[in-house]
Every structure is written in structure tokens, then in C-alpha cells.
Coordinates of C-alpha atoms in Angstrom, one line a residue:
M1 CA 89.2 101.8 126.4
A2 CA 92.8 102.0 126.9
T3 CA 95.5 99.0 125.3
P4 CA 93.8 95.8 127.2
T5 CA 95.6 92.9 128.8
P6 CA 93.4 89.6 127.7
E7 CA 92.8 89.8 131.6
K8 CA 91.7 93.7 130.9
L9 CA 89.2 92.6 128.8
L10 CA 87.3 89.6 130.9
E11 CA 87.3 92.3 133.9
F12 CA 85.9 95.2 131.1
I13 CA 83.5 92.5 130.0
K14 CA 82.2 91.9 132.9
E15 CA 81.6 95.7 134.6
K16 CA 80.4 96.8 131.1
N17 CA 77.7 93.2 131.3
V18 CA 78.5 92.7 127.6
K19 CA 76.5 89.9 126.4
W20 CA 77.7 89.4 123.3
V21 CA 81.4 88.6 121.8
D22 CA 81.7 89.3 117.8
L23 CA 84.5 88.2 116.1
Q24 CA 85.7 89.6 112.4
F25 CA 87.4 89.7 109.8
M26 CA 88.4 90.3 106.2
D27 CA 87.8 87.8 104.1
I28 CA 90.6 88.0 100.4
P29 CA 87.7 89.8 98.4
G30 CA 86.7 92.3 100.6
Y31 CA 84.3 91.5 102.9
I32 CA 83.7 91.6 106.1
Q33 CA 82.9 87.9 108.2
H34 CA 81.9 87.0 111.6
I35 CA 80.7 85.1 114.1
T36 CA 79.0 85.5 117.4
I37 CA 79.8 83.7 120.8
P38 CA 78.2 84.1 124.4
S39 CA 80.4 86.4 126.8
Y40 CA 81.1 84.1 129.2
T41 CA 82.0 81.3 127.0
L42 CA 85.9 84.1 125.8
R43 CA 88.6 82.6 128.2
E44 CA 92.0 83.9 129.0
E45 CA 93.4 82.1 127.3
D46 CA 91.7 82.6 123.6
F47 CA 93.9 85.7 123.6
T48 CA 96.8 83.2 123.4
D49 CA 95.9 79.7 122.4
G50 CA 92.8 81.0 120.0
I51 CA 89.5 80.2 118.9
G52 CA 88.4 77.0 116.6
K53 CA 85.8 78.5 115.4
L54 CA 86.2 78.7 111.6
D55 CA 85.6 76.1 108.8
G56 CA 88.0 77.9 106.1
S57 CA 86.8 76.0 103.4
S58 CA 82.8 78.3 103.1
I59 CA 85.4 81.3 103.6
K60 CA 85.7 82.2 99.6
G61 CA 89.7 82.0 98.8
F62 CA 90.6 80.2 102.5
K63 CA 90.9 76.6 102.2
S64 CA 89.6 72.8 100.8
I65 CA 87.3 71.0 102.3
F66 CA 90.1 68.9 103.5
E67 CA 92.3 71.4 105.2
S68 CA 89.0 73.8 106.6
D69 CA 89.7 73.7 110.3
M70 CA 91.3 77.0 111.0
R71 CA 91.6 79.2 114.7
M72 CA 91.0 82.9 115.2
F73 CA 93.0 84.8 117.4
P74 CA 91.4 87.7 119.1
D75 CA 93.3 91.3 119.1
P76 CA 92.4 93.0 122.1
N77 CA 94.2 96.1 121.2
T78 CA 90.9 95.6 118.6
C79 CA 88.4 95.8 121.3
A80 CA 85.0 97.8 121.1
I81 CA 81.8 98.3 122.0
L82 CA 79.5 98.1 119.0
P83 CA 77.4 100.9 119.1
W84 CA 74.0 100.0 117.3
T85 CA 74.0 97.5 120.4
D86 CA 75.2 99.3 123.6
N87 CA 72.0 100.3 125.2
T88 CA 70.4 97.4 124.8
P89 CA 70.3 93.6 125.8
H90 CA 72.4 91.9 123.6
R91 CA 75.5 93.9 124.3
T92 CA 78.1 93.2 122.0
L93 CA 81.9 93.7 122.1
R94 CA 83.5 93.6 118.4
L95 CA 87.3 91.9 118.4
I96 CA 89.2 92.2 115.3
C97 CA 91.1 88.1 115.0
D98 CA 94.4 87.1 113.3
L99 CA 93.5 83.5 111.2
Y100 CA 96.2 80.7 112.2
D101 CA 96.1 76.9 111.1
A102 CA 94.6 74.0 113.4
F103 CA 96.4 72.3 114.9
G104 CA 99.3 74.2 116.3
G105 CA 99.8 75.1 112.1
P106 CA 101.1 79.2 111.4
R107 CA 99.5 82.2 110.7
F108 CA 97.4 81.8 107.7
T109 CA 99.3 83.0 104.9
R110 CA 96.6 84.8 102.7
D111 CA 94.3 86.4 106.1
P112 CA 94.9 89.5 104.0
R113 CA 95.4 91.2 107.9
Y114 CA 98.6 89.3 107.8
I115 CA 99.5 90.5 105.1
A116 CA 99.4 94.1 106.5
Q117 CA 101.3 93.4 108.9
K118 CA 104.4 91.7 106.1
A119 CA 103.7 94.9 105.0
E120 CA 104.7 97.0 108.3
E121 CA 107.4 94.0 108.4
A122 CA 109.0 94.7 105.2
V123 CA 108.7 99.3 106.0
K124 CA 111.5 97.9 108.6
K125 CA 113.4 96.1 106.9
A126 CA 113.7 98.8 104.2
G127 CA 115.3 100.6 107.0
F128 CA 112.0 103.0 108.0
D129 CA 109.9 102.6 111.2
F130 CA 106.4 103.3 110.0
S131 CA 104.6 104.3 108.0
Y132 CA 101.3 106.8 108.0
W133 CA 98.3 105.8 105.8
G134 CA 94.9 108.2 105.2
P135 CA 92.4 107.0 103.1
E136 CA 89.5 109.4 101.5
L137 CA 86.8 106.2 101.3
E138 CA 83.8 108.3 98.9
F139 CA 79.6 106.0 99.6
F140 CA 76.7 106.5 98.0
V141 CA 72.9 106.3 100.7
F142 CA 70.3 105.9 99.0
D143 CA 67.4 106.1 100.9
S144 CA 65.9 101.7 98.8
F145 CA 67.8 99.5 96.4
K146 CA 65.4 96.9 95.0
L147 CA 67.1 94.2 92.6
L148 CA 65.4 92.9 89.7
P149 CA 65.8 90.1 89.4
S150 CA 66.3 86.9 86.4
F151 CA 64.6 83.3 87.2
S152 CA 65.8 81.3 84.6
T153 CA 68.1 79.3 86.9
A154 CA 67.6 79.0 90.1
R155 CA 71.3 79.1 90.6
D156 CA 70.9 82.7 89.1
A157 CA 67.3 83.8 90.4
W158 CA 69.7 86.4 92.2
S159 CA 72.0 87.6 89.7
G160 CA 69.8 90.5 88.7
T161 CA 68.8 91.6 85.1
G162 CA 67.5 95.3 86.5
Y163 CA 67.9 97.2 89.1
E164 CA 66.3 100.3 91.1
I165 CA 67.6 103.1 93.0
Q166 CA 65.4 105.3 94.7
S167 CA 67.2 108.8 96.5
K168 CA 64.6 112.0 97.6
E169 CA 67.9 114.3 96.1
A170 CA 68.4 112.8 93.0
P171 CA 66.2 114.3 89.7
W172 CA 64.3 110.9 89.1
S173 CA 63.3 110.6 92.6
Q174 CA 59.7 109.0 92.8
T175 CA 59.5 110.0 97.1
S176 CA 58.7 112.2 98.4
G177 CA 61.3 114.1 97.4
I178 CA 63.1 118.0 98.7
N179 CA 61.4 120.2 95.7
H180 CA 65.9 120.3 95.3
P181 CA 66.8 118.2 93.5
I182 CA 70.8 117.9 93.7
R183 CA 71.6 117.4 89.3
F184 CA 74.2 115.8 87.5
K185 CA 77.7 116.4 89.0
E186 CA 76.7 119.2 91.0
G187 CA 76.6 117.3 94.5
Y188 CA 79.7 119.3 95.9
Y189 CA 79.5 120.2 99.6
P190 CA 75.3 121.6 99.2
A191 CA 73.7 122.9 101.8
P192 CA 70.6 121.3 103.7
P193 CA 67.9 120.9 103.0
Q194 CA 69.2 119.9 99.0
D195 CA 72.1 117.5 101.3
T196 CA 70.0 115.4 103.2
L197 CA 72.1 113.6 104.5
V198 CA 73.9 115.6 108.4
D199 CA 72.2 113.8 110.1
L200 CA 73.3 110.7 109.4
R201 CA 76.8 111.9 108.6
N202 CA 76.7 112.9 111.8
E203 CA 75.7 110.2 113.3
I204 CA 78.0 108.2 111.7
T205 CA 81.4 110.5 112.7
G206 CA 80.7 110.3 116.4
Q207 CA 79.6 106.7 116.5
L208 CA 83.5 106.3 115.0
Y209 CA 85.0 108.0 117.7
D210 CA 82.7 107.3 120.7
Y211 CA 83.6 103.4 120.3
F212 CA 86.0 102.7 118.4
N213 CA 88.6 106.5 118.9
I214 CA 88.6 107.2 115.2
I215 CA 89.0 110.8 114.5
C216 CA 87.7 111.9 111.4
D217 CA 88.5 115.6 110.2
A218 CA 85.5 116.2 108.5
H219 CA 82.8 114.8 106.5
H220 CA 80.8 116.3 103.2
H221 CA 78.3 116.1 100.3
E222 CA 80.2 114.9 97.5
V223 CA 79.9 115.5 93.4
A224 CA 77.2 113.3 92.7
T225 CA 74.0 113.6 93.2
A226 CA 71.4 110.6 94.9
G227 CA 72.5 110.7 98.3
Q228 CA 77.2 110.2 97.7
C229 CA 79.3 111.4 101.3
E230 CA 82.1 111.5 101.7
I231 CA 83.9 111.4 106.1
D232 CA 88.1 111.6 105.7
M233 CA 89.9 110.2 109.1
K234 CA 92.8 111.2 110.4
Y235 CA 96.0 109.3 109.2
D236 CA 97.3 106.2 111.1
T237 CA 100.1 103.5 111.2
L238 CA 99.3 100.5 107.9
T239 CA 97.6 97.8 109.5
K240 CA 95.7 100.3 112.0
M241 CA 94.5 102.0 109.2
A242 CA 93.4 99.2 107.4
D243 CA 91.8 97.9 111.3
N244 CA 89.8 101.3 110.5
V245 CA 88.6 100.8 107.5
L246 CA 86.7 97.9 107.9
T247 CA 85.3 100.1 110.9
Y248 CA 84.0 102.8 109.1
K249 CA 82.8 100.2 106.8
N250 CA 80.7 98.4 109.4
V251 CA 80.2 101.6 110.8
V252 CA 78.2 103.4 107.6
K253 CA 75.7 100.6 107.0
N254 CA 74.5 99.7 109.9
V255 CA 73.6 103.5 111.1
A256 CA 72.4 103.5 107.5
Y257 CA 70.6 100.3 107.7
N258 CA 69.1 102.0 111.6
M259 CA 67.9 104.6 109.9
K260 CA 66.0 102.8 107.4
M261 CA 68.5 103.8 104.6
V262 CA 70.6 101.3 102.1
A263 CA 74.6 102.3 101.9
T264 CA 77.2 100.9 99.3
F265 CA 80.3 101.1 98.4
M266 CA 80.2 99.8 95.3
P267 CA 82.2 102.7 93.1
K268 CA 80.2 103.5 90.2
P269 CA 76.5 102.3 91.0
I270 CA 75.6 105.3 88.5
F271 CA 75.5 105.9 84.9
G272 CA 76.2 109.9 83.6
D273 CA 77.5 111.0 87.6
N274 CA 80.8 110.7 89.9
A275 CA 81.8 107.3 91.2
S276 CA 82.7 106.5 94.6
G277 CA 86.1 106.6 94.7
M278 CA 89.0 106.0 97.5
H279 CA 92.3 108.1 97.1
I280 CA 95.4 107.4 99.7
H281 CA 97.8 109.1 101.0
Q282 CA 100.6 107.5 102.4
S283 CA 104.2 108.5 103.6
L284 CA 107.2 106.6 105.1
W285 CA 108.4 108.4 109.3
K286 CA 111.9 107.1 110.7
G287 CA 112.1 107.5 114.4
M288 CA 109.9 106.9 117.3
N289 CA 108.6 107.6 120.3
G290 CA 108.1 111.9 119.8
K291 CA 111.3 111.9 118.1
S292 CA 109.9 110.8 114.0
R293 CA 111.2 112.5 111.0
N294 CA 109.0 112.3 107.6
T295 CA 111.6 111.0 105.4
F296 CA 109.2 112.3 102.4
Y297 CA 109.8 116.0 103.5
D298 CA 112.7 118.2 101.6
P299 CA 112.4 122.2 102.9
D300 CA 115.3 122.4 99.8
D301 CA 113.2 120.8 97.0
E302 CA 111.1 124.3 95.0
Y303 CA 108.8 121.7 94.2
A304 CA 106.8 120.5 96.2
E305 CA 109.4 120.1 99.3
I306 CA 109.8 116.8 98.2
S307 CA 112.4 114.0 99.1
Q308 CA 114.7 111.9 96.7
T309 CA 113.3 108.9 98.8
C310 CA 109.6 110.6 97.9
R311 CA 110.7 110.9 94.2
Y312 CA 111.6 107.6 94.1
Y313 CA 108.7 106.3 95.9
I314 CA 106.3 107.4 93.3
G315 CA 108.4 105.8 90.2
G316 CA 107.5 102.9 92.2
L317 CA 104.4 103.3 92.2
M318 CA 104.4 104.7 88.7
E319 CA 106.4 101.7 87.5
H320 CA 103.6 99.5 89.0
S321 CA 101.0 101.2 88.5
R322 CA 98.9 99.0 85.7
A323 CA 99.4 96.0 88.0
L324 CA 98.1 97.4 91.0
C325 CA 94.9 98.5 89.8
A326 CA 93.8 94.4 89.9
I327 CA 94.3 94.7 93.7
T328 CA 93.2 98.3 94.2
S329 CA 90.4 99.0 92.0
P330 CA 89.5 94.8 91.5
T331 CA 85.8 95.1 90.6
T332 CA 84.6 95.3 86.9
N333 CA 81.8 97.9 88.5
S334 CA 85.7 99.8 89.0
Y335 CA 86.9 100.3 85.4
K336 CA 83.5 101.8 85.5
R337 CA 85.0 104.4 87.2
L338 CA 88.2 105.0 85.5
V339 CA 87.5 106.4 82.7
P340 CA 87.4 109.9 81.6
G341 CA 85.0 113.3 82.0
Y342 CA 84.2 112.1 86.2
E343 CA 87.2 114.0 87.9
A344 CA 88.6 109.6 88.1
P345 CA 92.6 109.7 87.4
V346 CA 92.5 107.6 84.1
Y347 CA 96.4 108.4 83.3
I348 CA 99.3 107.3 85.0
A349 CA 101.4 111.2 86.0
W350 CA 102.0 112.9 88.9
S351 CA 102.4 116.4 90.1
K352 CA 101.7 118.8 92.9
R353 CA 98.4 120.1 93.4
N354 CA 97.0 118.5 89.8
R355 CA 93.7 116.1 90.2
S356 CA 94.0 114.9 86.7
A357 CA 97.3 113.0 87.5
S358 CA 97.2 109.7 89.1
I359 CA 99.6 111.0 92.0
R360 CA 99.7 114.1 93.9
V361 CA 101.4 115.5 95.9
P362 CA 99.2 117.7 97.9
V363 CA 100.9 121.3 98.7
Y364 CA 97.9 123.2 100.4
E365 CA 101.4 124.4 103.2
K366 CA 104.3 125.0 103.3
G367 CA 107.1 124.7 104.5
K368 CA 105.4 122.2 107.1
E369 CA 107.4 118.6 107.8
A370 CA 104.1 116.6 109.2
P371 CA 101.5 117.0 106.5
K372 CA 104.0 116.1 103.4
R373 CA 103.1 112.5 101.7
I374 CA 101.8 111.5 98.4
E375 CA 98.5 110.3 97.3
F376 CA 97.5 107.4 95.1
R377 CA 94.1 108.1 93.6
P378 CA 93.1 104.5 91.4
P379 CA 91.7 103.3 94.5
D380 CA 88.3 102.3 95.2
T381 CA 86.1 101.8 98.2
S382 CA 86.0 97.5 96.8
C383 CA 89.6 96.6 97.5
N384 CA 90.7 95.0 100.4
I385 CA 92.0 96.8 102.3
Y386 CA 94.6 95.1 103.7
Y387 CA 96.0 94.1 100.6
A388 CA 95.6 96.9 98.9
F389 CA 98.0 99.3 101.7
A390 CA 100.4 96.0 101.6
A391 CA 100.9 96.6 97.6
L392 CA 100.9 100.1 97.8
T393 CA 104.1 99.5 100.2
A394 CA 105.5 96.9 98.1
A395 CA 105.3 98.7 94.9
G396 CA 106.5 101.8 96.6
L397 CA 109.1 100.3 98.7
D398 CA 110.7 98.4 95.5
G399 CA 110.8 101.6 93.6
I400 CA 113.9 103.2 96.4
K401 CA 115.0 100.1 96.5
K402 CA 115.7 100.7 92.5
K403 CA 115.8 104.0 92.7
M404 CA 113.3 104.6 90.2
D405 CA 113.1 108.1 88.4
P406 CA 109.3 109.2 88.1
G407 CA 110.3 111.2 85.5
N408 CA 109.4 115.2 84.8
P409 CA 105.6 116.3 86.7
C410 CA 102.9 117.4 84.0
D411 CA 101.4 120.4 85.9
E412 CA 98.6 120.9 82.6
N413 CA 95.5 119.3 82.6
I414 CA 95.7 115.9 81.6
Y415 CA 92.0 115.5 80.5
H416 CA 92.4 118.3 78.2
L417 CA 96.0 116.5 76.0
T418 CA 95.3 115.0 72.6
A419 CA 96.4 111.3 72.8
E420 CA 99.4 112.3 70.3
R421 CA 100.5 114.7 72.8
R422 CA 100.4 111.8 75.9
R423 CA 102.7 110.3 74.3
E424 CA 105.0 112.3 73.1
M425 CA 105.2 113.1 77.4
G426 CA 104.8 109.3 77.9
I427 CA 101.8 109.3 80.4
K428 CA 100.3 106.4 80.4
E429 CA 96.9 104.8 81.6
C430 CA 95.2 102.8 83.2
P431 CA 93.4 99.8 82.3
G432 CA 90.6 100.2 80.4
S433 CA 89.1 96.6 82.3
L434 CA 88.9 94.4 84.9
Q435 CA 90.9 91.8 82.8
E436 CA 93.1 93.5 81.3
A437 CA 94.5 94.7 85.2
L438 CA 94.6 91.0 86.0
N439 CA 97.1 90.5 82.7
E440 CA 99.3 93.1 83.9
L441 CA 99.1 91.8 87.5
E442 CA 100.0 88.4 85.4
S443 CA 102.9 89.8 84.4
D444 CA 104.5 92.0 86.6
R445 CA 104.3 90.4 89.9
K446 CA 107.4 90.1 91.1
F447 CA 107.3 93.6 93.0
L448 CA 104.7 91.6 95.4
E449 CA 107.0 89.2 96.6
S450 CA 108.5 90.8 99.2
I451 CA 105.3 91.2 100.4
F452 CA 102.8 88.3 99.2
P453 CA 103.3 84.9 99.5
K454 CA 103.2 83.6 96.0
D455 CA 99.8 81.2 96.9
A456 CA 98.0 84.9 97.6
I457 CA 99.0 86.0 94.3
D458 CA 98.2 83.2 92.5
M459 CA 94.5 83.3 94.9
W460 CA 93.6 86.7 94.1
I461 CA 94.1 86.2 90.3
E462 CA 92.0 83.2 89.8
L463 CA 89.1 84.9 92.1
K464 CA 89.2 87.6 90.8
S465 CA 89.2 86.0 86.9
E466 CA 85.9 84.0 87.8
E467 CA 84.2 87.7 88.8
Y468 CA 85.3 89.1 85.9
K469 CA 83.8 85.7 83.3
Q470 CA 80.8 85.5 85.6
N471 CA 79.8 89.3 85.0
S472 CA 80.6 89.5 81.1
I473 CA 78.2 86.1 80.7
R474 CA 75.2 87.9 81.9
P475 CA 73.5 90.9 79.7
T476 CA 72.6 93.6 81.3
P477 CA 70.4 96.0 81.1
F478 CA 70.9 98.5 78.4
E479 CA 71.8 95.3 76.9
F480 CA 67.8 94.9 76.5
Y481 CA 67.7 98.6 76.3
Q482 CA 70.6 98.2 72.9
Y483 CA 69.6 94.9 71.9
F484 CA 66.5 94.0 72.2
D485 CA 64.6 95.4 68.6
I486 CA 67.5 94.1 66.7

């Protein structure tokens, strides 16, 4: 429905016989959280006074137990019927919420959506009107996934010492196969019957448009075997696109579940094959109401038709790339993706067309202002999308403010350059582990403070450092393979 007032939304709920309202938000690590209330309890004043239903001490990184009460303010612009509840007795309306401290308190400073909104304010303060964002989400869909747990302690009962993945597309498939398995690293654009997930992607794309008004440009099988997919959304403004990513991940998981499969946005579930990334396209614009101008475009630039503003923005991303990885590639599993040999952007450089560089300027068309943008390639789908967009904005604006020169573009296959040649060209590498990335963030965090509150950065480093520690102290299946007979 069109942008509704709270009054119109309540009328819509009655008219469509909506039984439940699902109040959603994203926690700090990037998981979707929700609480469901009966539709008849939603009042018009809830949109201005908030709903006191949130215990912040039970959400990772939010509040201590002595200050746990929080309020949720539904955003009527995010209303949508959840498609898997439509045509059922439990039709449910989704609303994404802004989070506030209780007792008339202000916005919760670590609320990811609030930080994304602050990033949009920073764009305006820097002299622009808005930014466009186009993330390319990749994910895997398996027929089944089993975690083989260790019962050494009650606390670790489900921490896992092994796992089993089944996919009818995979060379190792033990399910009723298709007799056309997709070989490792040969999954890009195969037609059915090898591509078994066309119907699933059609259903996801249809639900995104029909229920959430999210336009998708295309969908296809990705490079890896065993059900790697990509569905590309049309670009949108910063917070709106972050909301769309939250919605996208929720729809993907629920469609897969209802088709008796399982979807994951874990970057690297399969060793020896390509991982799932999330290349993020971005641009800065001036002007509103149909008279906007892409500040990244300069038709007189012979190299890639990019402006000096765009070059400075690239310079900011390059300057802060290693720290950015702690937010855009924020899991231990992320760094199993960021290794040479799997098309992952390991090297910090920029170029047009060149997918071995971490920052690419797409040049599909010449003389076109609207599509001119840059693509930041290190991120993956395990990130908190609100934090990721905000961090990239902070880095790019810092580059513009300080006129950071990105240096010369690298129009060579960086994967084939020797280490000595890369040093000569000043090409650095992305961090090799989450801990290394967090160390970089700790030493290079000032640029974020124009958007992120200090306590948000502190909490991020604390949570992610604990994640790294918990992963580093547990035995893995490969350690058993490598060391059991020592």
C-alpha cells in the first residue's frame, strides 16, 4: 500500500482481516528479531508513544539488566503482509521498528536503523541530498543441513564438532540426484536441470515485489555448486535499502523453509568452492523531485567518466578498507572467503571493470549519468546491513572531506601479480582474520565517529572479539582429520 498514516494503517488492518502484527528490528550482530501482537491491540498512539514490549537485556549488545526497558516505535512506511501468512487464518502484518529508551527517553544510540538514519543525515550535512545503494546478495540453499554436536558440556551441547550438507546439485549428493551435478566452481548460469532452484528464486522474487514492492532486476545460479543463488534488487536510498535487505533475508529463509529446504547467508559453508559475497554499489546525489544529479558522474573524464568527488570517495574507502572489513566482513567465516583463488576481493585497489580489485567502477554503458557508481567488493551477507552502509558512508565522506587521492587505478589481474610487484604498486591486502580486522578498527575508528556513537563502536568490538575467542578455542572437524593420529 502507499505510504499510510497510522489511522489509514489501522483501517487497512481491519479491511484485510489482519489477525497479527509482527514488530521487527535488527540486533547488533545483524539478526532479525521480532515480537508478535494481536492486531486488535495496536493503537494509533503506539506510533507516537511507542510500544513497551522490549527487554533490552535479552538482546545481545543492547542493555544491562538494570536498564532493560525499551520501547518500539513502528514505522508505518514499512507495513506489509507477510506472504507466508496470507490466505491463512493467521494473516500477519509486518512493521519495522525504531528503538527508544523507556520512560520518555531518546533513541537507543546503538539501534542499527538509527545509525543508518544518522548516515543519511551525514550525507546531507556534507552537501549532498541522498545516496543510492545496490547490494548484490548471494546465498546458498541446501536440501538439508545437520549439525553433528559435541555433548562434552551442557553449554556446548549444540556448538558442533561437525556438519553435513546435502544438495541434489552437489557432486557428493546422497539424495535423489539429478544426474547432472554441478562441479565445483562451475555453477555460474547453468540451465535446468542442473539449476534446480529456478522455481524457488521465482517465488522469492515474486513475493518481494507483490508483498513488499521490492523490485528485483534478475536472478540466477551463482558460481558454487550446491545451490548458490543471487537475486539482485534495484537500488534505493540508504535506510530504505537496508530495510529491504532485512526483508530479503527474511523472505529467502521462509520461502526455502516452506519448500522444505534451508537457506544460509553464511559466507563460506563449502570448502574448495566459491563463497557468498555482497558487493555493494553506491553513489551520491544532489537535488530532489526529479531534478537530481549524480555527483559521481563526469562525462569529460576519459578513464571511467567519474568525477573528482567520486575519486575522493574511493580514496576514503581505500584509506579505511582494512578497518571497514571488521564491519562489512564481520565473522570468522568471512575470512575463509577473503582468500585468493575464489574471485574474492583480497587486494585493496581500484579500477574500472577489474573484478580482482576491491573497488570497481562499472562501465557497462558510456555517456550515462544515472548508472555511474562504485562497487565495494569485500562485504558479505553476514554483516549488519545498517552498520555496513553507515560505515561505508563515513569512509567515503571522510575521503571527500580530506580530498584523499586514491592513486592510479590498477588495470591488471592482481591475482597474477607477484607479492613484490604488489608492494611496488602500493597494493595492500584485506585482513586475514576477524581479529586482524578488529585490531585495524581499533586503531582506525575516528572516521566512524561522525556517524557512530562511541559506545556503538565499543560494543561492536567487544561482541566480535568474543566471537573470535569462542571460535578460536574450539576444535574443528579439520583438526580431527589433520591431528587425530599424531
